[in-house]
């Protein structure tokens, strides 16, 4: 049994991870979360009080982080500003949370010699051409495009340096685009699903041919737990399930699954610097740690996700109008 400190545990992936850990291990969990617009304690409802504690606070608060890390056996650092579009409007919180916040976590785990796992993204590798036969591999060169992805790239570099210079017992995973329950309505799939629920047409950026490599959030989290328990210290593992789809296809699938004509969407202005394609080669994770994904059928996972948004309107409704107002201002 381990005492896990999970940062960003009220967000999309972090909250699903907390549920996953409670369901699949004997570990106890402390969540540290600032509850920004992206955090929602409702995502953590129903967890057993003897195994789960919530701490409202900032990963940049070094004193608080130090206290919590001192009482932990391992840290899983999910907390981040996570939305590319927001980073193009106001990069500052991305620099603070993603860079300084990671520095703050690393200093505490260094001091207390605590196992650290860093959650990162495939976006640190930049993008691929649609016809490029290659996929991202752990040693692909870093080439981030946006303030978000560059701040995540910087945070990965800090982790690598703290491993090499200070011997911090850390691992890193870089995962592709997640989908599933409890994702914020600003993100692509939840935005379209909740638009359709509201009778509004989905919005496709640019030509809609940009490709994302979709993975169910529970497959991501199963891999994170495996790397935390069995990964080699100092290593980077890429997580992905060969789930490449272009955005136009995803919108068409959502529309059809929700009983609408496949072409009932609008094209809107493109994202500046919009990455064309991401694709993950997860061979290292599969061969070294024997990882296998469970959610092999994207359409089934999507249907389940749509049901979650239909059944949990109280959770996402309070954010929806503000998100759409923000997109109107940005021309999306
Ligand atoms: P999210 O935006 O849904 O959640 C982020 C959480 O972090 C929120 O609960 C928020 O309140 C919290 N937070 C933000 N700033 C904080 C701070 N300063 N101190 C404490 N808590 C803070 O994000 P997500 O989509 O769940 O992403 C989680 C992690 O996974 C991020 O590190 C992200 O880069 C990474 N990631 C995401 C994806 C994806 O598809 N969403 C893919 C790969 C990697
Ligand atoms: O309304 C939309 N229409 C649209 O066409 C929105 C919100 C997005 N898009 C496009 C942009 C992207 O090509 O859909 C794709 C996915 O967009 P996002 O959900 O914003 O995700 P992305 O920018 O790919 O980044 C996500 O995956 C990697 C997460 O938000 C990151 O945190 C993660 O690191």
CSV table of N, CA, C and O in Angstrom, one decimal, residues 16-126:
chain,number,residue,atom,x,y,z
A,16,UNK,N,-10.3,11.0,-13.1
A,16,UNK,CA,-10.4,9.6,-13.6
A,16,UNK,C,-9.3,8.7,-13.0
A,16,UNK,O,-9.5,7.5,-12.7
A,17,UNK,N,-8.1,9.2,-12.9
A,17,UNK,CA,-7.0,8.5,-12.3
A,17,UNK,C,-7.3,8.2,-10.8
A,17,UNK,O,-7.0,7.0,-10.3
A,18,UNK,N,-7.8,9.1,-10.1
A,18,UNK,CA,-8.1,8.9,-8.6
A,18,UNK,C,-9.1,7.7,-8.5
A,18,UNK,O,-8.9,6.8,-7.8
A,19,UNK,N,-10.2,7.8,-9.3
A,19,UNK,CA,-11.2,6.7,-9.3
A,19,UNK,C,-10.5,5.4,-9.7
A,19,UNK,O,-10.8,4.3,-9.1
A,20,UNK,N,-9.6,5.4,-10.7
A,20,UNK,CA,-8.9,4.2,-11.1
A,20,UNK,C,-8.1,3.6,-10.0
A,20,UNK,O,-8.1,2.4,-9.8
A,21,UNK,N,-7.3,4.4,-9.3
A,21,UNK,CA,-6.4,4.0,-8.2
A,21,UNK,C,-7.3,3.4,-7.1
A,21,UNK,O,-7.0,2.3,-6.6
A,22,UNK,N,-8.4,4.1,-6.7
A,22,UNK,CA,-9.2,3.6,-5.6
A,22,UNK,C,-9.8,2.2,-6.0
A,22,UNK,O,-9.9,1.3,-5.2
A,23,UNK,N,-10.2,2.1,-7.3
A,23,UNK,CA,-10.8,0.8,-7.8
A,23,UNK,C,-9.8,-0.3,-8.0
A,23,UNK,O,-10.2,-1.5,-7.9
A,24,UNK,N,-8.5,0.0,-8.3
A,24,UNK,CA,-7.6,-1.1,-8.7
A,24,UNK,C,-6.5,-1.3,-7.7
A,24,UNK,O,-5.6,-2.2,-8.1
A,25,UNK,N,-6.3,-0.6,-6.7
A,25,UNK,CA,-5.2,-0.7,-5.7
A,25,UNK,C,-5.7,-0.6,-4.3
A,25,UNK,O,-6.9,-0.3,-4.1
A,26,UNK,N,-4.8,-0.8,-3.3
A,26,UNK,CA,-5.1,-0.5,-1.9
A,26,UNK,C,-4.5,0.8,-1.5
A,26,UNK,O,-4.5,1.1,-0.3
A,27,UNK,N,-4.0,1.6,-2.4
A,27,UNK,CA,-3.3,2.8,-2.1
A,27,UNK,C,-4.3,3.9,-1.5
A,27,UNK,O,-5.5,3.8,-1.8
A,28,UNK,N,-3.7,4.8,-0.7
A,28,UNK,CA,-4.5,5.9,-0.3
A,28,UNK,C,-4.1,7.1,-1.1
A,28,UNK,O,-3.0,7.2,-1.7
A,29,UNK,N,-5.0,8.1,-1.3
A,29,UNK,CA,-4.8,9.2,-2.2
A,29,UNK,C,-5.0,10.5,-1.5
A,29,UNK,O,-6.1,10.7,-0.8
A,30,UNK,N,-4.1,11.5,-1.7
A,30,UNK,CA,-4.3,12.9,-1.3
A,30,UNK,C,-4.3,13.6,-2.7
A,30,UNK,O,-3.4,13.5,-3.4
A,31,UNK,N,-5.4,14.4,-2.9
A,31,UNK,CA,-5.5,15.2,-4.1
A,31,UNK,C,-5.1,16.7,-3.7
A,31,UNK,O,-5.6,17.2,-2.7
A,32,UNK,N,-4.1,17.2,-4.5
A,32,UNK,CA,-3.8,18.7,-4.3
A,32,UNK,C,-4.3,19.4,-5.6
A,32,UNK,O,-3.8,19.0,-6.7
A,33,UNK,N,-5.3,20.3,-5.5
A,33,UNK,CA,-5.8,20.9,-6.7
A,33,UNK,C,-6.2,22.4,-6.3
A,33,UNK,O,-6.8,22.6,-5.3
A,34,UNK,N,-5.9,23.3,-7.3
A,34,UNK,CA,-6.2,24.7,-7.1
A,34,UNK,C,-7.7,25.0,-7.4
A,34,UNK,O,-8.1,26.1,-7.1
A,35,UNK,N,-8.3,24.1,-8.0
A,35,UNK,CA,-9.7,24.3,-8.5
A,35,UNK,C,-9.8,25.6,-9.3
A,35,UNK,O,-10.5,26.5,-9.0
A,36,UNK,N,-9.0,25.6,-10.4
A,36,UNK,CA,-9.2,26.6,-11.5
A,36,UNK,C,-10.5,26.3,-12.1
A,36,UNK,O,-11.2,25.4,-11.8
A,37,UNK,N,-10.8,27.1,-13.2
A,37,UNK,CA,-12.1,26.8,-13.9
A,37,UNK,C,-12.1,25.4,-14.4
A,37,UNK,O,-13.2,24.9,-14.6
A,38,UNK,N,-11.0,24.7,-14.5
A,38,UNK,CA,-11.0,23.3,-15.1
A,38,UNK,C,-11.2,22.3,-14.0
A,38,UNK,O,-11.4,21.1,-14.3
A,39,UNK,N,-11.1,22.7,-12.7
A,39,UNK,CA,-11.2,21.7,-11.6
A,39,UNK,C,-12.6,21.6,-11.1
A,39,UNK,O,-13.3,22.6,-11.1
A,40,UNK,N,-13.0,20.4,-10.8
A,40,UNK,CA,-14.4,20.2,-10.3
A,40,UNK,C,-14.5,19.2,-9.3
A,40,UNK,O,-14.2,18.0,-9.6
A,41,UNK,N,-14.8,19.5,-8.0
A,41,UNK,CA,-14.8,18.5,-7.0
A,41,UNK,C,-15.9,17.5,-7.2
A,41,UNK,O,-15.9,16.4,-6.7
A,42,UNK,N,-17.0,17.8,-8.0
A,42,UNK,CA,-18.0,16.9,-8.3
A,42,UNK,C,-17.4,15.6,-9.0
A,42,UNK,O,-18.0,14.5,-8.8
A,43,UNK,N,-16.3,15.8,-9.7
A,43,UNK,CA,-15.7,14.6,-10.3
A,43,UNK,C,-15.1,13.6,-9.3
A,43,UNK,O,-14.7,12.5,-9.7
A,44,UNK,N,-15.0,14.1,-8.0
A,44,UNK,CA,-14.4,13.2,-7.0
A,44,UNK,C,-15.4,12.7,-6.0
A,44,UNK,O,-15.1,12.2,-4.9
A,45,UNK,N,-16.7,12.9,-6.3
A,45,UNK,CA,-17.8,12.6,-5.4
A,45,UNK,C,-17.8,11.1,-5.2
A,45,UNK,O,-17.5,10.3,-6.1
A,46,UNK,N,-18.1,10.7,-4.0
A,46,UNK,CA,-18.4,9.2,-3.7
A,46,UNK,C,-17.2,8.4,-3.4
A,46,UNK,O,-17.2,7.2,-3.2
A,47,UNK,N,-16.0,9.1,-3.2
A,47,UNK,CA,-14.8,8.3,-2.9
A,47,UNK,C,-14.7,8.0,-1.4
A,47,UNK,O,-15.2,8.8,-0.6
A,48,UNK,N,-14.1,6.8,-1.0
A,48,UNK,CA,-14.2,6.4,0.4
A,48,UNK,C,-13.3,7.3,1.3
A,48,UNK,O,-12.1,7.5,1.0
A,49,UNK,N,-13.9,7.8,2.3
A,49,UNK,CA,-13.2,8.8,3.2
A,49,UNK,C,-12.0,8.3,3.8
A,49,UNK,O,-11.0,9.0,4.1
A,50,UNK,N,-11.9,7.0,4.0
A,50,UNK,CA,-10.7,6.4,4.7
A,50,UNK,C,-9.5,6.3,3.7
A,50,UNK,O,-8.4,5.9,4.1
A,51,UNK,N,-9.8,6.5,2.4
A,51,UNK,CA,-8.7,6.3,1.5
A,51,UNK,C,-8.4,7.6,0.6
A,51,UNK,O,-7.5,7.6,-0.2
A,52,UNK,N,-9.2,8.7,0.8
A,52,UNK,CA,-9.1,9.8,0.0
A,52,UNK,C,-9.2,11.1,0.7
A,52,UNK,O,-10.1,11.3,1.6
A,53,UNK,N,-8.3,12.1,0.5
A,53,UNK,CA,-8.4,13.4,1.2
A,53,UNK,C,-8.2,14.5,0.1
A,53,UNK,O,-7.4,14.3,-0.8
A,54,UNK,N,-8.9,15.6,0.2
A,54,UNK,CA,-8.8,16.6,-0.8
A,54,UNK,C,-8.1,17.9,-0.1
A,54,UNK,O,-8.5,18.3,0.9
A,55,UNK,N,-7.1,18.4,-0.8
A,55,UNK,CA,-6.4,19.6,-0.3
A,55,UNK,C,-6.5,20.7,-1.4
A,55,UNK,O,-6.1,20.5,-2.5
A,56,UNK,N,-7.2,21.8,-1.0
A,56,UNK,CA,-7.3,22.9,-2.0
A,56,UNK,C,-6.1,23.8,-1.9
A,56,UNK,O,-5.8,24.4,-0.9
A,57,UNK,N,-5.3,23.8,-3.0
A,57,UNK,CA,-4.1,24.6,-3.0
A,57,UNK,C,-3.4,24.5,-4.3
A,57,UNK,O,-3.8,23.8,-5.2
A,58,UNK,N,-2.3,25.3,-4.4
A,58,UNK,CA,-1.6,25.6,-5.6
A,58,UNK,C,-0.2,24.8,-5.6
A,58,UNK,O,0.5,24.8,-4.6
A,59,UNK,N,0.1,24.2,-6.8
A,59,UNK,CA,1.3,23.5,-6.8
A,59,UNK,C,2.5,24.4,-6.8
A,59,UNK,O,3.7,24.0,-6.6
A,60,UNK,N,2.3,25.7,-7.0
A,60,UNK,CA,3.4,26.7,-6.9
A,60,UNK,C,3.6,27.1,-5.5
A,60,UNK,O,4.6,27.8,-5.2
A,61,UNK,N,2.8,26.7,-4.5
A,61,UNK,CA,3.0,27.0,-3.1
A,61,UNK,C,4.0,26.0,-2.5
A,61,UNK,O,3.6,24.9,-2.1
A,62,UNK,N,5.3,26.4,-2.5
A,62,UNK,CA,6.3,25.5,-2.2
A,62,UNK,C,6.2,24.9,-0.8
A,62,UNK,O,6.5,23.8,-0.5
A,63,UNK,N,5.7,25.8,0.2
A,63,UNK,CA,5.6,25.4,1.6
A,63,UNK,C,4.6,24.2,1.7
A,63,UNK,O,4.8,23.2,2.3
A,64,UNK,N,3.4,24.5,1.1
A,64,UNK,CA,2.3,23.5,1.1
A,64,UNK,C,2.8,22.2,0.4
A,64,UNK,O,2.6,21.1,0.9
A,65,UNK,N,3.4,22.3,-0.8
A,65,UNK,CA,3.8,21.2,-1.5
A,65,UNK,C,4.8,20.4,-0.7
A,65,UNK,O,4.8,19.1,-0.6
A,66,UNK,N,5.8,21.1,-0.1
A,66,UNK,CA,6.8,20.4,0.8
A,66,UNK,C,6.1,19.6,1.9
A,66,UNK,O,6.5,18.4,2.1
A,67,UNK,N,5.2,20.1,2.5
A,67,UNK,CA,4.5,19.5,3.6
A,67,UNK,C,3.8,18.2,3.1
A,67,UNK,O,3.8,17.1,3.7
A,68,UNK,N,3.1,18.3,2.0
A,68,UNK,CA,2.3,17.2,1.5
A,68,UNK,C,3.3,16.1,0.9
A,68,UNK,O,3.0,14.9,1.1
A,69,UNK,N,4.3,16.5,0.2
A,69,UNK,CA,5.3,15.5,-0.3
A,69,UNK,C,6.0,14.7,0.8
A,69,UNK,O,6.2,13.5,0.7
A,70,UNK,N,6.3,15.4,1.9
A,70,UNK,CA,6.9,14.8,3.0
A,70,UNK,C,6.1,13.6,3.6
A,70,UNK,O,6.7,12.6,4.1
A,71,UNK,N,4.8,13.6,3.4
A,71,UNK,CA,3.9,12.6,4.0
A,71,UNK,C,3.6,11.6,2.9
A,71,UNK,O,2.6,10.8,3.1
A,72,UNK,N,4.2,11.6,1.7
A,72,UNK,CA,3.8,10.7,0.6
A,72,UNK,C,4.9,9.7,0.2
A,72,UNK,O,6.0,10.0,0.4
A,73,UNK,N,4.4,8.6,-0.4
A,73,UNK,CA,5.4,7.6,-0.9
A,73,UNK,C,5.7,7.9,-2.4
A,73,UNK,O,6.7,7.5,-2.9
A,74,UNK,N,4.7,8.5,-3.1
A,74,UNK,CA,4.9,8.8,-4.5
A,74,UNK,C,4.0,10.0,-4.9
A,74,UNK,O,2.9,10.2,-4.3
A,75,UNK,N,4.4,10.7,-5.9
A,75,UNK,CA,3.6,11.8,-6.5
A,75,UNK,C,3.3,11.5,-7.9
A,75,UNK,O,4.2,11.1,-8.7
A,76,UNK,N,2.1,11.8,-8.3
A,76,UNK,CA,1.7,11.8,-9.7
A,76,UNK,C,1.3,13.2,-10.1
A,76,UNK,O,0.2,13.7,-9.5
A,77,UNK,N,2.0,13.9,-10.9
A,77,UNK,CA,1.8,15.3,-11.2
A,77,UNK,C,1.0,15.5,-12.5
A,77,UNK,O,1.6,15.6,-13.6
A,78,UNK,N,-0.3,15.7,-12.3
A,78,UNK,CA,-1.2,16.0,-13.4
A,78,UNK,C,-1.5,17.5,-13.6
A,78,UNK,O,-1.8,17.9,-14.7
A,79,UNK,N,-1.4,18.2,-12.5
A,79,UNK,CA,-1.8,19.6,-12.5
A,79,UNK,C,-1.1,20.4,-13.6
A,79,UNK,O,0.1,20.4,-13.7
A,80,UNK,N,-2.0,21.1,-14.4
A,80,UNK,CA,-1.4,21.9,-15.5
A,80,UNK,C,-2.5,22.8,-16.0
A,80,UNK,O,-3.7,22.5,-15.8
A,81,UNK,N,-2.1,23.9,-16.6
A,81,UNK,CA,-3.0,24.6,-17.5
A,81,UNK,C,-3.0,23.7,-18.8
A,81,UNK,O,-1.9,23.5,-19.3
A,82,UNK,N,-4.1,23.3,-19.4
A,82,UNK,CA,-4.1,22.2,-20.4
A,82,UNK,C,-4.7,22.6,-21.7
A,82,UNK,O,-4.7,21.8,-22.6
A,83,UNK,N,-5.2,23.8,-21.9
A,83,UNK,CA,-5.9,24.1,-23.2
A,83,UNK,C,-5.1,25.0,-24.1
A,83,UNK,O,-4.9,26.2,-23.8
A,84,UNK,N,-4.8,24.5,-25.3
A,84,UNK,CA,-4.0,25.3,-26.3
A,84,UNK,C,-4.6,26.6,-26.6
A,84,UNK,O,-3.9,27.6,-26.6
A,85,UNK,N,-5.9,26.6,-26.8
A,85,UNK,CA,-6.6,27.9,-27.2
A,85,UNK,C,-6.4,29.0,-26.1
A,85,UNK,O,-6.1,30.1,-26.4
A,86,UNK,N,-6.5,28.6,-24.8
A,86,UNK,CA,-6.3,29.5,-23.7
A,86,UNK,C,-4.9,30.0,-23.7
A,86,UNK,O,-4.6,31.2,-23.4
A,87,UNK,N,-4.0,29.2,-24.1
A,87,UNK,CA,-2.5,29.6,-24.0
A,87,UNK,C,-2.2,30.6,-25.1
A,87,UNK,O,-1.3,31.4,-24.9
A,88,UNK,N,-3.0,30.6,-26.1
A,88,UNK,CA,-2.8,31.6,-27.2
A,88,UNK,C,-3.4,33.0,-26.8
A,88,UNK,O,-3.1,34.0,-27.4
A,89,UNK,N,-4.3,33.0,-25.8
A,89,UNK,CA,-4.9,34.3,-25.4
A,89,UNK,C,-4.1,34.8,-24.2
A,89,UNK,O,-3.9,36.0,-24.1
A,90,UNK,N,-3.7,34.0,-23.3
A,90,UNK,CA,-3.0,34.4,-22.1
A,90,UNK,C,-2.0,33.3,-21.6
A,90,UNK,O,-2.4,32.4,-20.9
A,91,UNK,N,-0.8,33.4,-22.1
A,91,UNK,CA,0.2,32.4,-21.7
A,91,UNK,C,0.6,32.3,-20.3
A,91,UNK,O,1.2,31.3,-19.8
A,92,UNK,N,0.4,33.4,-19.5
A,92,UNK,CA,1.1,33.5,-18.2
A,92,UNK,C,0.8,32.4,-17.3
A,92,UNK,O,1.7,31.8,-16.7
A,93,UNK,N,-0.5,32.0,-17.1
A,93,UNK,CA,-0.8,30.9,-16.1
A,93,UNK,C,-0.1,29.6,-16.6
A,93,UNK,O,0.2,28.8,-15.7
A,94,UNK,N,0.2,29.4,-17.9
A,94,UNK,CA,0.8,28.2,-18.4
A,94,UNK,C,2.3,28.2,-17.9
A,94,UNK,O,2.8,27.2,-17.6
A,95,UNK,N,2.9,29.4,-17.9
A,95,UNK,CA,4.3,29.5,-17.5
A,95,UNK,C,4.4,29.2,-16.0
A,95,UNK,O,5.2,28.5,-15.5
A,96,UNK,N,3.4,29.9,-15.3
A,96,UNK,CA,3.5,29.7,-13.8
A,96,UNK,C,3.2,28.3,-13.4
A,96,UNK,O,4.0,27.6,-12.7
A,97,UNK,N,2.1,27.7,-13.8
A,97,UNK,CA,1.7,26.4,-13.3
A,97,UNK,C,2.5,25.3,-13.9
A,97,UNK,O,3.0,24.4,-13.2
A,98,UNK,N,2.7,25.3,-15.2
A,98,UNK,CA,3.4,24.2,-15.9
A,98,UNK,C,4.9,24.2,-15.7
A,98,UNK,O,5.5,23.1,-15.5
A,99,UNK,N,5.5,25.4,-15.6
A,99,UNK,CA,6.9,25.4,-15.4
A,99,UNK,C,7.3,25.6,-13.9
A,99,UNK,O,7.9,24.7,-13.3
A,100,UNK,N,6.8,26.7,-13.3
A,100,UNK,CA,7.2,26.9,-11.9
A,100,UNK,C,6.5,25.8,-11.0
A,100,UNK,O,7.2,25.3,-10.0
A,101,UNK,N,5.3,25.4,-11.3
A,101,UNK,CA,4.6,24.4,-10.5
A,101,UNK,C,5.4,23.1,-10.5
A,101,UNK,O,5.5,22.4,-9.5
A,102,UNK,N,5.9,22.7,-11.7
A,102,UNK,CA,6.7,21.5,-11.8
A,102,UNK,C,8.0,21.6,-11.1
A,102,UNK,O,8.5,20.7,-10.3
A,103,UNK,N,8.7,22.8,-11.1
A,103,UNK,CA,9.9,23.1,-10.4
A,103,UNK,C,9.6,22.9,-8.9
A,103,UNK,O,10.4,22.2,-8.1
A,104,UNK,N,8.5,23.4,-8.4
A,104,UNK,CA,8.1,23.3,-7.0
A,104,UNK,C,7.9,21.9,-6.6
A,104,UNK,O,8.4,21.4,-5.5
A,105,UNK,N,7.3,21.1,-7.4
A,105,UNK,CA,7.1,19.6,-7.1
A,105,UNK,C,8.5,18.9,-7.1
A,105,UNK,O,8.8,18.1,-6.2
A,106,UNK,N,9.3,19.3,-8.1
A,106,UNK,CA,10.6,18.6,-8.2
A,106,UNK,C,11.5,18.9,-7.0
A,106,UNK,O,12.3,18.0,-6.4
A,107,UNK,N,11.5,20.1,-6.5
A,107,UNK,CA,12.3,20.5,-5.3
A,107,UNK,C,11.9,19.7,-4.1
A,107,UNK,O,12.7,19.3,-3.3
A,108,UNK,N,10.5,19.5,-3.9
A,108,UNK,CA,10.0,18.8,-2.8
A,108,UNK,C,10.4,17.3,-2.9
A,108,UNK,O,10.8,16.7,-1.9
A,109,UNK,N,10.2,16.7,-4.0
A,109,UNK,CA,10.6,15.3,-4.1
A,109,UNK,C,12.1,15.0,-4.0
A,109,UNK,O,12.5,14.0,-3.5
A,110,UNK,N,12.8,16.0,-4.5
A,110,UNK,CA,14.3,15.9,-4.3
A,110,UNK,C,14.6,15.9,-2.8
A,110,UNK,O,15.4,15.1,-2.3
A,111,UNK,N,14.0,16.9,-2.1
A,111,UNK,CA,14.4,17.0,-0.6
A,111,UNK,C,14.0,15.8,0.1
A,111,UNK,O,14.7,15.3,1.0
A,112,UNK,N,12.8,15.2,-0.2
A,112,UNK,CA,12.3,14.1,0.6
A,112,UNK,C,12.5,12.7,0.0
A,112,UNK,O,12.0,11.7,0.5
A,113,UNK,N,13.2,12.7,-1.2
A,113,UNK,CA,13.5,11.5,-1.9
A,113,UNK,C,12.3,10.6,-2.1
A,113,UNK,O,12.2,9.5,-1.8
A,114,UNK,N,11.3,11.3,-2.8
A,114,UNK,CA,10.0,10.6,-3.0
A,114,UNK,C,9.9,10.3,-4.5
A,114,UNK,O,10.3,11.1,-5.4
A,115,UNK,N,9.3,9.2,-4.8
A,115,UNK,CA,9.1,8.7,-6.2
A,115,UNK,C,8.2,9.7,-6.9
A,115,UNK,O,7.1,10.1,-6.3
A,116,UNK,N,8.5,10.2,-8.1
A,116,UNK,CA,7.8,11.2,-8.8
A,116,UNK,C,7.4,10.7,-10.2
A,116,UNK,O,8.3,10.2,-11.0
A,117,UNK,N,6.1,10.8,-10.6
A,117,UNK,CA,5.8,10.5,-12.0
A,117,UNK,C,5.2,11.8,-12.6
A,117,UNK,O,4.3,12.4,-12.1
A,118,UNK,N,5.7,12.1,-13.8
A,118,UNK,CA,5.4,13.4,-14.5
A,118,UNK,C,4.4,13.0,-15.7
A,118,UNK,O,4.8,12.3,-16.6
A,119,UNK,N,3.3,13.7,-15.7
A,119,UNK,CA,2.3,13.5,-16.8
A,119,UNK,C,2.6,14.5,-17.9
A,119,UNK,O,2.5,15.8,-17.6
A,120,UNK,N,2.8,14.1,-19.1
A,120,UNK,CA,3.0,15.0,-20.2
A,120,UNK,C,2.3,14.5,-21.4
A,120,UNK,O,1.5,13.6,-21.4
A,121,UNK,N,2.6,15.2,-22.5
A,121,UNK,CA,1.8,15.1,-23.7
A,121,UNK,C,2.6,14.9,-24.9
A,121,UNK,O,3.8,15.2,-25.0
A,122,UNK,N,2.0,14.3,-26.0
A,122,UNK,CA,2.7,14.1,-27.2
A,122,UNK,C,3.0,15.4,-27.9
A,122,UNK,O,3.8,15.5,-28.8
A,123,UNK,N,2.3,16.5,-27.5
A,123,UNK,CA,2.5,17.8,-28.2
A,123,UNK,C,3.9,18.4,-28.1
A,123,UNK,O,4.3,19.3,-28.8
A,124,UNK,N,4.7,17.8,-27.1
A,124,UNK,CA,6.0,18.4,-26.9
A,124,UNK,C,6.9,18.1,-28.2
A,124,UNK,O,7.9,18.7,-28.4
A,125,UNK,N,6.5,17.0,-28.9
A,125,UNK,CA,7.2,16.7,-30.1
A,125,UNK,C,6.9,17.5,-31.4
A,125,UNK,O,7.4,17.2,-32.5
A,126,UNK,N,5.9,18.4,-31.2
A,126,UNK,CA,5.5,19.2,-32.4
A,126,UNK,C,4.5,18.4,-33.2
A,126,UNK,O,3.6,17.7,-32.6
